[in-house]
Short mmCIF file of N, CA and C in Angstrom, two decimals:
data_model
loop_
_atom_site.label_atom_id
_atom_site.label_comp_id
_atom_site.label_asym_id
_atom_site.label_seq_id
_atom_site.Cartn_x
_atom_site.Cartn_y
_atom_site.Cartn_z
N MET A 25 1.01 -1.11 0.03
CA MET A 25 0.25 0.27 -0.18
C MET A 25 0.77 1.02 0.13
N THR A 26 0.72 2.23 -0.86
CA THR A 26 1.08 3.53 -0.67
C THR A 26 0.91 4.32 -0.20
N THR A 27 1.37 5.07 0.63
CA THR A 27 0.65 6.60 1.73
C THR A 27 1.30 7.87 1.12
N PHE A 28 0.26 8.51 1.23
CA PHE A 28 0.03 10.06 0.88
C PHE A 28 0.22 10.61 1.67
N PHE A 29 1.39 11.84 1.88
CA PHE A 29 1.12 12.50 2.70
C PHE A 29 0.89 14.11 1.88
N PRO A 30 -0.44 14.58 2.12
CA PRO A 30 -0.08 16.23 1.69
C PRO A 30 1.07 17.11 1.62
N ALA A 31 1.53 17.89 0.91
CA ALA A 31 2.92 18.93 1.10
C ALA A 31 2.40 19.67 1.98
N GLY A 32 3.39 19.68 3.29
CA GLY A 32 3.74 19.98 4.23
C GLY A 32 3.48 19.38 5.36
N SER A 33 2.95 18.42 5.64
CA SER A 33 1.89 17.80 6.54
C SER A 33 3.12 17.46 7.34
N LEU A 34 4.16 16.86 7.16
CA LEU A 34 4.74 16.42 7.93
C LEU A 34 5.86 17.84 8.58
N ALA A 35 5.75 18.42 9.50
CA ALA A 35 6.38 19.23 10.93
C ALA A 35 7.59 18.70 11.13
N THR A 36 8.41 19.57 10.98
CA THR A 36 9.40 19.95 11.35
C THR A 36 10.05 19.13 12.89
N SER A 37 9.09 18.90 13.88
CA SER A 37 9.80 18.30 14.94
C SER A 37 8.98 16.70 15.07
N SER A 38 8.48 16.28 13.84
CA SER A 38 7.65 14.60 13.89
C SER A 38 8.71 14.38 12.48
N ALA A 39 9.48 14.98 11.25
CA ALA A 39 10.29 14.63 10.59
C ALA A 39 11.77 13.84 10.78
N SER A 40 12.01 14.30 11.90
CA SER A 40 12.92 13.19 12.69
C SER A 40 12.99 12.07 12.46
N THR A 41 11.66 11.87 13.10
CA THR A 41 10.97 10.54 13.49
C THR A 41 10.10 9.88 12.57
N ALA A 42 10.10 9.86 11.59
CA ALA A 42 8.55 9.62 10.54
C ALA A 42 9.64 8.96 9.68
N SER A 43 8.68 7.52 9.97
CA SER A 43 9.68 7.06 9.18
C SER A 43 8.42 5.63 8.48
N THR A 44 8.57 4.87 7.12
CA THR A 44 7.73 4.05 6.71
C THR A 44 8.19 2.92 5.71
N PRO A 45 8.07 2.44 5.40
CA PRO A 45 8.71 0.86 4.78
C PRO A 45 8.81 1.40 3.47
N GLU A 46 8.42 2.24 3.21
CA GLU A 46 8.39 2.76 1.39
C GLU A 46 8.92 4.21 1.64
N LEU A 47 9.35 4.87 2.16
CA LEU A 47 10.77 5.85 2.57
C LEU A 47 11.84 4.92 2.27
N GLU A 48 11.81 3.87 3.23
CA GLU A 48 13.17 3.20 3.84
C GLU A 48 13.39 2.92 2.63
N ARG A 49 12.54 1.38 1.58
CA ARG A 49 13.06 1.76 0.19
C ARG A 49 13.59 2.25 -0.90
N LEU A 50 13.02 3.74 -0.46
CA LEU A 50 13.17 4.47 -1.20
C LEU A 50 14.31 5.06 -1.29
N ILE A 51 15.04 5.28 -0.33
CA ILE A 51 16.26 5.96 0.02
C ILE A 51 17.35 5.33 0.79
N ARG A 52 16.84 4.46 0.22
CA ARG A 52 18.08 2.98 0.58
C ARG A 52 18.92 3.09 -0.35
N PRO A 53 20.35 3.27 -0.12
CA PRO A 53 20.67 1.90 1.38
C PRO A 53 21.11 3.43 2.16
N VAL A 54 20.75 4.48 1.80
CA VAL A 54 21.18 6.01 3.07
C VAL A 54 19.89 5.80 4.40
N PRO A 55 20.18 5.37 5.55
CA PRO A 55 19.61 5.44 6.16
C PRO A 55 18.39 6.82 7.02
N VAL A 56 17.12 6.57 7.31
CA VAL A 56 16.43 7.35 7.53
C VAL A 56 16.42 8.28 7.91
N ALA A 57 17.56 8.31 9.48
CA ALA A 57 17.46 9.39 10.38
C ALA A 57 18.35 10.01 9.83
N ASP A 58 19.55 9.32 9.21
CA ASP A 58 20.82 10.11 8.26
C ASP A 58 19.76 11.30 7.14
N PHE A 59 18.82 11.06 6.25
CA PHE A 59 18.26 11.28 5.38
C PHE A 59 17.91 12.37 6.05
N TRP A 60 16.84 12.40 7.26
CA TRP A 60 16.34 13.68 8.59
C TRP A 60 16.93 14.62 8.77
N GLN A 61 18.42 14.36 9.03
CA GLN A 61 19.69 14.82 9.76
C GLN A 61 20.22 16.01 8.78
N GLU A 62 20.70 15.26 7.70
CA GLU A 62 21.34 15.72 6.46
C GLU A 62 20.91 16.33 5.54
N TYR A 63 19.85 15.52 5.38
CA TYR A 63 19.20 15.80 3.45
C TYR A 63 18.12 16.89 3.62
N TRP A 64 17.14 16.39 4.30
CA TRP A 64 15.46 17.02 4.52
C TRP A 64 15.88 18.29 4.08
N GLU A 65 15.34 19.31 3.24
CA GLU A 65 15.17 20.98 3.38
C GLU A 65 16.39 21.38 3.28
N ARG A 66 17.46 20.84 3.39
CA ARG A 66 18.83 21.44 2.91
C ARG A 66 19.85 20.79 1.89
N LYS A 67 19.69 20.05 1.39
CA LYS A 67 20.18 19.30 0.15
C LYS A 67 19.84 18.27 -0.59
N PRO A 68 19.70 18.26 -1.98
CA PRO A 68 19.85 17.00 -2.69
C PRO A 68 20.19 15.72 -2.65
N LEU A 69 19.24 14.68 -2.34
CA LEU A 69 20.09 13.93 -2.16
C LEU A 69 20.10 12.80 -3.84
N VAL A 70 20.71 12.15 -4.36
CA VAL A 70 20.63 11.56 -5.63
C VAL A 70 21.39 10.10 -5.24
N ILE A 71 20.49 9.22 -5.76
CA ILE A 71 20.50 7.45 -5.80
C ILE A 71 20.84 7.13 -7.17
N HIS A 72 21.73 6.91 -7.38
CA HIS A 72 21.99 6.20 -8.94
C HIS A 72 21.47 4.57 -8.60
N ARG A 73 20.21 4.15 -9.56
CA ARG A 73 20.56 2.57 -9.65
C ARG A 73 20.19 1.99 -10.46
N ALA A 74 20.63 0.73 -11.06
CA ALA A 74 21.46 -0.26 -11.98
C ALA A 74 20.35 -1.15 -12.36
N ASP A 75 19.02 -0.60 -11.51
CA ASP A 75 17.73 -1.33 -12.32
C ASP A 75 16.74 -0.24 -12.31
N PRO A 76 16.39 -0.38 -13.71
CA PRO A 76 15.78 0.53 -13.85
C PRO A 76 14.23 0.05 -13.25
N ASP A 77 13.63 -0.87 -12.84
CA ASP A 77 13.10 -0.89 -12.82
C ASP A 77 12.26 -0.84 -10.95
N TYR A 78 13.41 -0.43 -10.54
CA TYR A 78 13.43 -0.61 -9.22
C TYR A 78 12.27 0.14 -8.54
N TYR A 79 12.13 1.34 -9.00
CA TYR A 79 10.76 2.35 -8.97
C TYR A 79 9.43 1.73 -9.48
N ALA A 80 9.63 0.60 -9.58
CA ALA A 80 8.21 0.78 -10.73
C ALA A 80 7.13 0.46 -9.75
N GLY A 81 7.13 -0.15 -8.91
CA GLY A 81 5.87 -0.22 -7.84
C GLY A 81 5.74 1.02 -6.90
N LEU A 82 6.25 1.90 -7.01
CA LEU A 82 6.38 3.46 -6.13
C LEU A 82 4.80 3.93 -6.01
N LEU A 83 4.28 4.29 -7.51
CA LEU A 83 3.10 4.57 -7.90
C LEU A 83 2.85 3.87 -8.54
N THR A 84 0.89 3.00 -8.44
CA THR A 84 0.30 2.35 -8.60
C THR A 84 -0.95 3.30 -9.40
N LEU A 85 -1.26 2.31 -10.49
CA LEU A 85 -2.49 2.93 -10.78
C LEU A 85 -3.30 2.88 -10.47
N ASP A 86 -3.61 2.25 -9.12
CA ASP A 86 -5.05 1.98 -7.61
C ASP A 86 -4.05 3.66 -6.88
N GLY A 87 -3.03 3.92 -6.75
CA GLY A 87 -2.19 5.19 -5.69
C GLY A 87 -2.71 6.30 -6.81
N ILE A 88 -2.54 6.51 -8.02
CA ILE A 88 -2.98 7.27 -8.95
C ILE A 88 -4.48 7.90 -8.65
N ASP A 89 -4.87 7.33 -9.04
CA ASP A 89 -6.54 7.13 -8.98
C ASP A 89 -6.90 7.38 -7.54
N GLN A 90 -6.53 6.85 -6.77
CA GLN A 90 -6.45 7.88 -5.30
C GLN A 90 -6.44 9.32 -4.96
N VAL A 91 -4.93 9.89 -5.63
CA VAL A 91 -4.58 10.85 -5.29
C VAL A 91 -5.90 11.59 -6.40
N LEU A 92 -6.26 11.23 -7.98
CA LEU A 92 -7.05 12.45 -8.64
C LEU A 92 -8.45 12.23 -7.57
N ALA A 93 -8.10 11.59 -7.04
CA ALA A 93 -9.94 11.00 -6.58
C ALA A 93 -10.47 12.00 -5.40
N LEU A 94 -8.81 12.14 -4.31
CA LEU A 94 -9.03 13.28 -3.49
C LEU A 94 -8.73 14.47 -3.49
N ALA A 95 -7.83 14.43 -4.31
CA ALA A 95 -7.21 16.30 -4.77
C ALA A 95 -8.24 16.93 -5.47
N GLY A 96 -9.08 16.07 -6.15
CA GLY A 96 -9.84 16.84 -7.13
C GLY A 96 -9.19 17.96 -8.51
N ALA A 97 -8.05 17.16 -8.66
CA ALA A 97 -7.68 17.62 -9.59
C ALA A 97 -8.16 18.02 -10.73
N ASP A 98 -7.27 19.54 -11.15
CA ASP A 98 -7.96 20.22 -12.53
C ASP A 98 -6.44 19.27 -13.53
N LEU A 99 -7.90 18.72 -14.31
CA LEU A 99 -7.20 17.96 -15.54
C LEU A 99 -5.49 18.63 -15.99
N ASN A 100 -5.80 19.92 -16.34
CA ASN A 100 -5.00 21.00 -16.53
C ASN A 100 -3.57 20.83 -16.20
N GLU A 101 -3.55 20.38 -14.68
CA GLU A 101 -2.42 20.56 -14.19
C GLU A 101 -1.47 19.20 -13.93
N ILE A 102 -2.06 18.37 -15.22
CA ILE A 102 -1.04 16.72 -14.94
C ILE A 102 -0.64 17.03 -16.21
N ARG A 103 0.84 16.37 -16.16
CA ARG A 103 1.32 15.28 -17.05
C ARG A 103 1.56 14.74 -17.73
N VAL A 104 0.98 13.84 -18.25
CA VAL A 104 1.73 12.57 -19.04
C VAL A 104 2.47 13.00 -19.81
N VAL A 105 3.93 12.18 -19.44
CA VAL A 105 5.10 12.17 -20.29
C VAL A 105 5.36 11.13 -21.06
N VAL A 106 5.36 10.62 -22.20
CA VAL A 106 5.82 9.01 -22.46
C VAL A 106 6.66 9.02 -23.40
N GLU A 107 7.41 8.38 -23.17
CA GLU A 107 9.46 8.76 -24.11
C GLU A 107 9.27 9.82 -24.71
N GLY A 108 9.19 10.87 -23.23
CA GLY A 108 10.15 12.03 -23.95
C GLY A 108 8.24 13.26 -24.14
N LYS A 109 7.80 12.67 -24.86
CA LYS A 109 7.08 12.99 -25.19
C LYS A 109 5.70 13.83 -24.14
N GLU A 110 5.12 15.24 -24.15
CA GLU A 110 4.06 15.11 -22.76
C GLU A 110 2.25 15.50 -24.11
N THR A 111 1.58 15.33 -22.82
CA THR A 111 0.55 15.36 -23.77
C THR A 111 -0.22 15.34 -22.76
N PRO A 112 -0.41 16.74 -22.57
CA PRO A 112 -1.63 17.79 -21.53
C PRO A 112 -3.48 16.43 -21.23
N VAL A 113 -3.18 15.81 -20.34
CA VAL A 113 -4.32 14.93 -19.74
C VAL A 113 -5.79 15.89 -20.23
N SER A 114 -5.95 16.79 -20.38
CA SER A 114 -6.90 17.81 -20.97
C SER A 114 -7.17 17.87 -22.34
N GLU A 115 -6.24 17.06 -23.32
CA GLU A 115 -6.07 16.69 -24.13
C GLU A 115 -6.74 15.66 -24.94
N LEU A 116 -6.75 14.68 -24.20
CA LEU A 116 -6.70 13.31 -24.52
C LEU A 116 -7.99 12.55 -24.86
N SER A 117 -9.03 13.60 -24.13
CA SER A 117 -10.49 13.75 -24.32
C SER A 117 -10.80 14.30 -25.38
N SER A 118 -11.95 13.84 -26.49
CA SER A 118 -12.12 14.49 -27.28
C SER A 118 -13.32 14.98 -26.99
N GLY A 119 -14.44 14.49 -26.11
CA GLY A 119 -15.59 14.64 -25.40
C GLY A 119 -15.62 15.93 -25.14
N ARG A 120 -16.52 16.55 -24.37
CA ARG A 120 -16.85 17.27 -23.68
C ARG A 120 -18.84 17.35 -22.63
N GLY A 121 -18.49 18.04 -22.12
CA GLY A 121 -19.22 18.49 -21.24
C GLY A 121 -19.07 17.46 -20.03
N ARG A 122 -20.26 16.57 -19.15
CA ARG A 122 -19.59 16.21 -17.78
C ARG A 122 -19.13 14.92 -17.65
N ASN A 123 -18.92 14.16 -19.15
CA ASN A 123 -18.13 12.92 -19.06
C ASN A 123 -16.47 13.79 -19.85
N ALA A 124 -16.62 14.48 -19.50
CA ALA A 124 -15.15 14.52 -20.14
C ALA A 124 -13.71 13.88 -19.34
N ARG A 125 -14.20 14.34 -18.30
CA ARG A 125 -13.07 14.17 -17.83
C ARG A 125 -12.75 13.01 -17.07
N SER A 126 -13.66 12.05 -17.27
CA SER A 126 -13.97 10.41 -16.79
C SER A 126 -13.15 9.65 -18.06
N ASN A 127 -13.81 10.59 -19.40
CA ASN A 127 -12.92 9.60 -20.67
C ASN A 127 -11.71 10.13 -20.63
N ALA A 128 -11.01 11.41 -20.03
CA ALA A 128 -9.34 11.79 -20.26
C ALA A 128 -8.67 10.79 -19.21
N LEU A 129 -9.46 10.41 -17.75
CA LEU A 129 -8.84 9.68 -16.99
C LEU A 129 -8.80 8.35 -17.80
N GLU A 130 -10.04 7.62 -17.84
CA GLU A 130 -10.00 6.47 -18.25
C GLU A 130 -8.62 6.36 -19.45
N ILE A 131 -8.19 7.25 -20.24
CA ILE A 131 -7.01 7.23 -21.81
C ILE A 131 -5.79 7.20 -20.73
N LEU A 132 -6.16 8.01 -19.78
CA LEU A 132 -4.70 8.32 -18.70
C LEU A 132 -4.07 6.79 -18.69
N TYR A 133 -5.18 5.95 -18.22
CA TYR A 133 -5.02 4.98 -17.32
C TYR A 133 -4.89 3.91 -18.01
N GLU A 134 -5.51 3.87 -19.78
CA GLU A 134 -4.79 3.02 -20.38
C GLU A 134 -3.53 3.38 -20.97
N ARG A 135 -2.89 4.48 -20.44
CA ARG A 135 -1.69 5.06 -21.11
C ARG A 135 -0.60 4.39 -20.53
N TYR A 136 -1.10 4.47 -18.85
CA TYR A 136 -0.46 3.81 -17.71
C TYR A 136 0.07 2.58 -17.76
N GLU A 137 -1.01 1.98 -18.25
CA GLU A 137 -1.15 0.08 -18.20
C GLU A 137 -0.28 -0.22 -19.82
N LEU A 138 -0.18 0.43 -20.65
CA LEU A 138 1.07 0.59 -22.13
C LEU A 138 2.04 -0.55 -21.23
N PRO A 139 2.40 -1.47 -21.76
CA PRO A 139 3.77 -2.13 -21.80
C PRO A 139 4.93 -1.38 -22.40
N ARG A 140 5.90 -1.33 -21.46
CA ARG A 140 6.94 -0.34 -21.78
C ARG A 140 8.00 -1.70 -22.97
N VAL A 141 8.03 -0.82 -23.89
CA VAL A 141 9.04 -1.27 -24.59
C VAL A 141 10.74 -1.26 -24.15
N SER A 142 11.57 -2.51 -24.02
CA SER A 142 12.57 -2.79 -23.84
C SER A 142 13.38 -2.41 -25.12
#
């Protein structure tokens, strides 16, 4: 399960103790305590991975759906980039009216599920 935190929800006082399995995996091999003490809001942390699929499960289609549903995101604020080519989500649907958003999101989901060509 992916946990989403709204921006600014981790207060500085609790940030030094906040840890989740997702965070630990995300920044491995850097210990979480080191991350909070040395990097959080101080400097970038760059971790090079030899495995291109290491982060593949970080944000699932269900996670994207949850974010879109809870945030009430404006389609004009969402970017879809496939192989370096950007397509605004608002341009994915040819329909208008009350179903346009649903149609655009269905097309977005289809693009997300397309198999990657290696």
